[in-house]
């Protein structure tokens, strides 16, 4: 499953991550498009509800059905810290953002309004060569610079 590992997530994210992991198991077991979409809709609704209650981690959660049995979940929270780091010249931050941007752009092309909003509003780095950074991120995953279970490496497996 392409669900992102969030072992390093703050405590406010962990309850959502647990719910999302449960949803991933249930979607994987169901195998039906309507049920998979029902889980996506449920996760989105719960994220929206938690966001409206003030949970900022939930406000950054984007869910995408990738197939009848695969659901991916991504957070846009790194934009707030990684974009300034990238603009300051930190290449690993630029690589991670390029992969995130590529992933969200793909989801946007599939009709995911939340992904489109994130792609269109950012904040994204001022200047970057996204294809070159994605290639560099692939090498970083292969060399172990990024852990294989990182959201960046997992997203690259789906791209």
PDB file of C-alpha atoms in Angstrom:
ATOM      1  CA  UNK A   1       0.000   0.000   0.000  1.00  0.00           C
ATOM      2  CA  UNK A   2       1.289   3.475  -0.747  1.00  0.00           C
ATOM      3  CA  UNK A   3       0.175   4.996   2.552  1.00  0.00           C
ATOM      4  CA  UNK A   4       2.894   7.201   3.919  1.00  0.00           C
ATOM      5  CA  UNK A   5       4.761   6.249   7.055  1.00  0.00           C
ATOM      6  CA  UNK A   6       4.581   9.052   9.583  1.00  0.00           C
ATOM      7  CA  UNK A   7       6.690   7.690  12.454  1.00  0.00           C
ATOM      8  CA  UNK A   8       8.182  11.150  12.866  1.00  0.00           C
ATOM      9  CA  UNK A   9       4.784  12.859  12.889  1.00  0.00           C
ATOM     10  CA  UNK A  10       3.756  15.070  15.789  1.00  0.00           C
ATOM     11  CA  UNK A  11       1.223  13.732  18.287  1.00  0.00           C
ATOM     12  CA  UNK A  12      -1.588  15.708  16.615  1.00  0.00           C
ATOM     13  CA  UNK A  13      -1.062  13.700  13.405  1.00  0.00           C
ATOM     14  CA  UNK A  14      -0.858  10.249  14.958  1.00  0.00           C
ATOM     15  CA  UNK A  15      -4.622   9.757  15.575  1.00  0.00           C
ATOM     16  CA  UNK A  16      -5.329  10.588  11.931  1.00  0.00           C
ATOM     17  CA  UNK A  17      -2.472   8.336  10.795  1.00  0.00           C
ATOM     18  CA  UNK A  18      -3.963   5.450  12.796  1.00  0.00           C
ATOM     19  CA  UNK A  19      -7.374   6.002  11.249  1.00  0.00           C
ATOM     20  CA  UNK A  20      -5.815   6.215   7.815  1.00  0.00           C
ATOM     21  CA  UNK A  21      -3.838   3.009   8.341  1.00  0.00           C
ATOM     22  CA  UNK A  22      -7.036   1.215   9.338  1.00  0.00           C
ATOM     23  CA  UNK A  23      -8.767   2.560   6.259  1.00  0.00           C
ATOM     24  CA  UNK A  24      -5.885   1.339   4.099  1.00  0.00           C
ATOM     25  CA  UNK A  25      -6.254  -2.199   5.461  1.00  0.00           C
ATOM     26  CA  UNK A  26     -10.002  -2.166   4.925  1.00  0.00           C
ATOM     27  CA  UNK A  27      -9.713  -0.789   1.398  1.00  0.00           C
ATOM     28  CA  UNK A  28      -7.093  -3.411   0.552  1.00  0.00           C
ATOM     29  CA  UNK A  29      -9.358  -6.157   1.840  1.00  0.00           C
ATOM     30  CA  UNK A  30     -12.511  -4.933   0.128  1.00  0.00           C
ATOM     31  CA  UNK A  31     -11.334  -4.798  -3.502  1.00  0.00           C
ATOM     32  CA  UNK A  32     -14.444  -2.959  -4.702  1.00  0.00           C
ATOM     33  CA  UNK A  33     -14.313   0.431  -6.325  1.00  0.00           C
ATOM     34  CA  UNK A  34     -17.416   1.734  -4.553  1.00  0.00           C
ATOM     35  CA  UNK A  35     -16.069   0.648  -1.147  1.00  0.00           C
ATOM     36  CA  UNK A  36     -12.622   2.073  -1.867  1.00  0.00           C
ATOM     37  CA  UNK A  37     -14.205   5.376  -2.818  1.00  0.00           C
ATOM     38  CA  UNK A  38     -16.392   5.238   0.293  1.00  0.00           C
ATOM     39  CA  UNK A  39     -13.254   4.968   2.427  1.00  0.00           C
ATOM     40  CA  UNK A  40     -11.632   7.863   0.584  1.00  0.00           C
ATOM     41  CA  UNK A  41     -14.774   9.933   1.100  1.00  0.00           C
ATOM     42  CA  UNK A  42     -14.899   8.977   4.785  1.00  0.00           C
ATOM     43  CA  UNK A  43     -11.240   9.875   5.357  1.00  0.00           C
ATOM     44  CA  UNK A  44     -11.691  13.184   3.549  1.00  0.00           C
ATOM     45  CA  UNK A  45     -14.812  13.993   5.572  1.00  0.00           C
ATOM     46  CA  UNK A  46     -13.111  13.133   8.862  1.00  0.00           C
ATOM     47  CA  UNK A  47     -10.046  15.170   7.904  1.00  0.00           C
ATOM     48  CA  UNK A  48     -12.261  18.134   7.052  1.00  0.00           C
ATOM     49  CA  UNK A  49     -14.136  17.787  10.341  1.00  0.00           C
ATOM     50  CA  UNK A  50     -10.907  17.613  12.363  1.00  0.00           C
ATOM     51  CA  UNK A  51      -9.511  20.564  10.407  1.00  0.00           C
ATOM     52  CA  UNK A  52     -12.623  22.595  11.219  1.00  0.00           C
ATOM     53  CA  UNK A  53     -12.040  21.702  14.885  1.00  0.00           C
ATOM     54  CA  UNK A  54      -8.577  23.262  14.659  1.00  0.00           C
ATOM     55  CA  UNK A  55      -6.368  20.228  13.981  1.00  0.00           C
ATOM     56  CA  UNK A  56      -3.817  21.694  11.569  1.00  0.00           C
ATOM     57  CA  UNK A  57      -2.408  18.284  10.636  1.00  0.00           C
ATOM     58  CA  UNK A  58      -5.834  17.293   9.338  1.00  0.00           C
ATOM     59  CA  UNK A  59      -5.984  20.503   7.300  1.00  0.00           C
ATOM     60  CA  UNK A  60      -2.884  19.353   5.406  1.00  0.00           C
ATOM     61  CA  UNK A  61      -4.170  15.836   4.641  1.00  0.00           C
ATOM     62  CA  UNK A  62      -4.856  14.933   1.009  1.00  0.00           C
ATOM     63  CA  UNK A  63      -6.311  11.533   0.106  1.00  0.00           C
ATOM     64  CA  UNK A  64      -6.334   9.981  -3.356  1.00  0.00           C
ATOM     65  CA  UNK A  65      -7.749   6.697  -4.630  1.00  0.00           C
ATOM     66  CA  UNK A  66      -5.093   5.281  -6.943  1.00  0.00           C
ATOM     67  CA  UNK A  67      -6.991   2.171  -7.991  1.00  0.00           C
ATOM     68  CA  UNK A  68      -9.809  -0.072  -6.843  1.00  0.00           C
ATOM     69  CA  UNK A  69      -7.704  -1.233  -3.890  1.00  0.00           C
ATOM     70  CA  UNK A  70      -5.011   1.409  -3.384  1.00  0.00           C
ATOM     71  CA  UNK A  71      -5.406   4.677  -1.535  1.00  0.00           C
ATOM     72  CA  UNK A  72      -2.596   7.145  -0.971  1.00  0.00           C
ATOM     73  CA  UNK A  73      -2.457   9.782   1.724  1.00  0.00           C
ATOM     74  CA  UNK A  74      -0.146  12.772   1.670  1.00  0.00           C
ATOM     75  CA  UNK A  75       0.444  15.788   3.875  1.00  0.00           C
ATOM     76  CA  UNK A  76       1.226  19.253   2.593  1.00  0.00           C
ATOM     77  CA  UNK A  77       2.585  20.334   5.994  1.00  0.00           C
ATOM     78  CA  UNK A  78       6.246  20.069   4.835  1.00  0.00           C
ATOM     79  CA  UNK A  79       5.664  22.973   2.430  1.00  0.00           C
ATOM     80  CA  UNK A  80       5.881  25.445   5.294  1.00  0.00           C
ATOM     81  CA  UNK A  81       9.344  24.317   6.380  1.00  0.00           C
ATOM     82  CA  UNK A  82      10.822  22.705   3.273  1.00  0.00           C
ATOM     83  CA  UNK A  83      10.118  25.601   0.891  1.00  0.00           C
ATOM     84  CA  UNK A  84      12.246  28.106   2.856  1.00  0.00           C
ATOM     85  CA  UNK A  85      14.942  25.434   3.220  1.00  0.00           C
ATOM     86  CA  UNK A  86      14.893  24.801  -0.532  1.00  0.00           C
ATOM     87  CA  UNK A  87      14.989  28.518  -1.299  1.00  0.00           C
ATOM     88  CA  UNK A  88      18.047  28.703   0.988  1.00  0.00           C
ATOM     89  CA  UNK A  89      19.808  26.059  -1.136  1.00  0.00           C
ATOM     90  CA  UNK A  90      19.134  22.844   0.804  1.00  0.00           C
ATOM     91  CA  UNK A  91      18.985  20.271  -2.014  1.00  0.00           C
ATOM     92  CA  UNK A  92      17.325  17.448  -0.074  1.00  0.00           C
ATOM     93  CA  UNK A  93      14.433  19.771   0.760  1.00  0.00           C
ATOM     94  CA  UNK A  94      14.154  20.707  -2.928  1.00  0.00           C
ATOM     95  CA  UNK A  95      14.135  17.035  -3.924  1.00  0.00           C
ATOM     96  CA  UNK A  96      11.409  16.189  -1.431  1.00  0.00           C
ATOM     97  CA  UNK A  97       9.285  19.123  -2.583  1.00  0.00           C
ATOM     98  CA  UNK A  98       9.734  18.242  -6.242  1.00  0.00           C
ATOM     99  CA  UNK A  99       8.465  14.714  -5.579  1.00  0.00           C
ATOM    100  CA  UNK A 100       5.550  16.059  -3.527  1.00  0.00           C
ATOM    101  CA  UNK A 101       4.687  18.547  -6.279  1.00  0.00           C
ATOM    102  CA  UNK A 102       4.870  15.829  -8.933  1.00  0.00           C
ATOM    103  CA  UNK A 103       2.663  13.518  -6.882  1.00  0.00           C
ATOM    104  CA  UNK A 104       0.064  16.201  -6.152  1.00  0.00           C
ATOM    105  CA  UNK A 105       0.104  17.362  -9.784  1.00  0.00           C
ATOM    106  CA  UNK A 106      -0.682  13.806 -10.846  1.00  0.00           C
ATOM    107  CA  UNK A 107      -3.558  13.624  -8.359  1.00  0.00           C
ATOM    108  CA  UNK A 108      -4.802  16.995  -9.571  1.00  0.00           C
ATOM    109  CA  UNK A 109      -4.934  15.623 -13.113  1.00  0.00           C
ATOM    110  CA  UNK A 110      -7.145  12.828 -11.708  1.00  0.00           C
ATOM    111  CA  UNK A 111      -9.664  15.413 -10.491  1.00  0.00           C
ATOM    112  CA  UNK A 112      -8.563  15.751  -6.842  1.00  0.00           C
ATOM    113  CA  UNK A 113      -9.564  19.306  -5.908  1.00  0.00           C
ATOM    114  CA  UNK A 114      -7.498  19.333  -2.712  1.00  0.00           C
ATOM    115  CA  UNK A 115      -4.388  18.347  -4.654  1.00  0.00           C
ATOM    116  CA  UNK A 116      -5.105  21.040  -7.256  1.00  0.00           C
ATOM    117  CA  UNK A 117      -5.468  23.655  -4.525  1.00  0.00           C
ATOM    118  CA  UNK A 118      -2.137  22.628  -3.010  1.00  0.00           C
ATOM    119  CA  UNK A 119      -0.398  22.651  -6.407  1.00  0.00           C
ATOM    120  CA  UNK A 120      -1.822  26.058  -7.286  1.00  0.00           C
ATOM    121  CA  UNK A 121      -1.240  27.812  -3.970  1.00  0.00           C
ATOM    122  CA  UNK A 122       1.928  26.274  -2.554  1.00  0.00           C
ATOM    123  CA  UNK A 123       4.083  27.815  -1.194  1.00  0.00           C
ATOM    124  CA  UNK A 124       6.503  26.188  -3.606  1.00  0.00           C
ATOM    125  CA  UNK A 125      10.161  27.139  -4.116  1.00  0.00           C
ATOM    126  CA  UNK A 126      10.896  30.224  -6.174  1.00  0.00           C
ATOM    127  CA  UNK A 127      13.148  28.518  -8.731  1.00  0.00           C
ATOM    128  CA  UNK A 128      13.693  24.838  -9.355  1.00  0.00           C
ATOM    129  CA  UNK A 129      14.172  22.205 -12.028  1.00  0.00           C
ATOM    130  CA  UNK A 130      11.525  19.701 -10.971  1.00  0.00           C
ATOM    131  CA  UNK A 131      12.479  16.828 -13.349  1.00  0.00           C
ATOM    132  CA  UNK A 132      16.155  17.039 -12.333  1.00  0.00           C
ATOM    133  CA  UNK A 133      15.214  17.168  -8.656  1.00  0.00           C
ATOM    134  CA  UNK A 134      12.948  14.136  -9.017  1.00  0.00           C
ATOM    135  CA  UNK A 135      15.820  12.231 -10.648  1.00  0.00           C
ATOM    136  CA  UNK A 136      18.122  13.305  -7.812  1.00  0.00           C
ATOM    137  CA  UNK A 137      15.494  12.151  -5.272  1.00  0.00           C
ATOM    138  CA  UNK A 138      15.407   8.727  -6.946  1.00  0.00           C
ATOM    139  CA  UNK A 139      19.178   8.478  -6.515  1.00  0.00           C
ATOM    140  CA  UNK A 140      18.846   9.632  -2.894  1.00  0.00           C
ATOM    141  CA  UNK A 141      16.356   6.838  -2.245  1.00  0.00           C
ATOM    142  CA  UNK A 142      18.582   4.258  -3.933  1.00  0.00           C
ATOM    143  CA  UNK A 143      21.686   5.406  -2.053  1.00  0.00           C
ATOM    144  CA  UNK A 144      19.927   5.409   1.315  1.00  0.00           C
ATOM    145  CA  UNK A 145      20.118   9.176   1.810  1.00  0.00           C
ATOM    146  CA  UNK A 146      16.311   9.043   2.090  1.00  0.00           C
ATOM    147  CA  UNK A 147      14.897   6.075   3.973  1.00  0.00           C
ATOM    148  CA  UNK A 148      12.954   3.637   1.768  1.00  0.00           C
ATOM    149  CA  UNK A 149       9.827   4.114   3.904  1.00  0.00           C
ATOM    150  CA  UNK A 150       9.982   7.920   3.642  1.00  0.00           C
ATOM    151  CA  UNK A 151       7.072   9.655   1.962  1.00  0.00           C
ATOM    152  CA  UNK A 152       9.463  10.780  -0.794  1.00  0.00           C
ATOM    153  CA  UNK A 153      10.638   7.263  -1.667  1.00  0.00           C
ATOM    154  CA  UNK A 154       7.147   5.827  -1.400  1.00  0.00           C
ATOM    155  CA  UNK A 155       5.757   8.519  -3.698  1.00  0.00           C
ATOM    156  CA  UNK A 156       8.514   7.825  -6.225  1.00  0.00           C
ATOM    157  CA  UNK A 157       7.452   4.170  -6.330  1.00  0.00           C
ATOM    158  CA  UNK A 158       4.016   5.290  -7.474  1.00  0.00           C
ATOM    159  CA  UNK A 159       5.262   7.834 -10.043  1.00  0.00           C
TER     160      UNK A 159
END
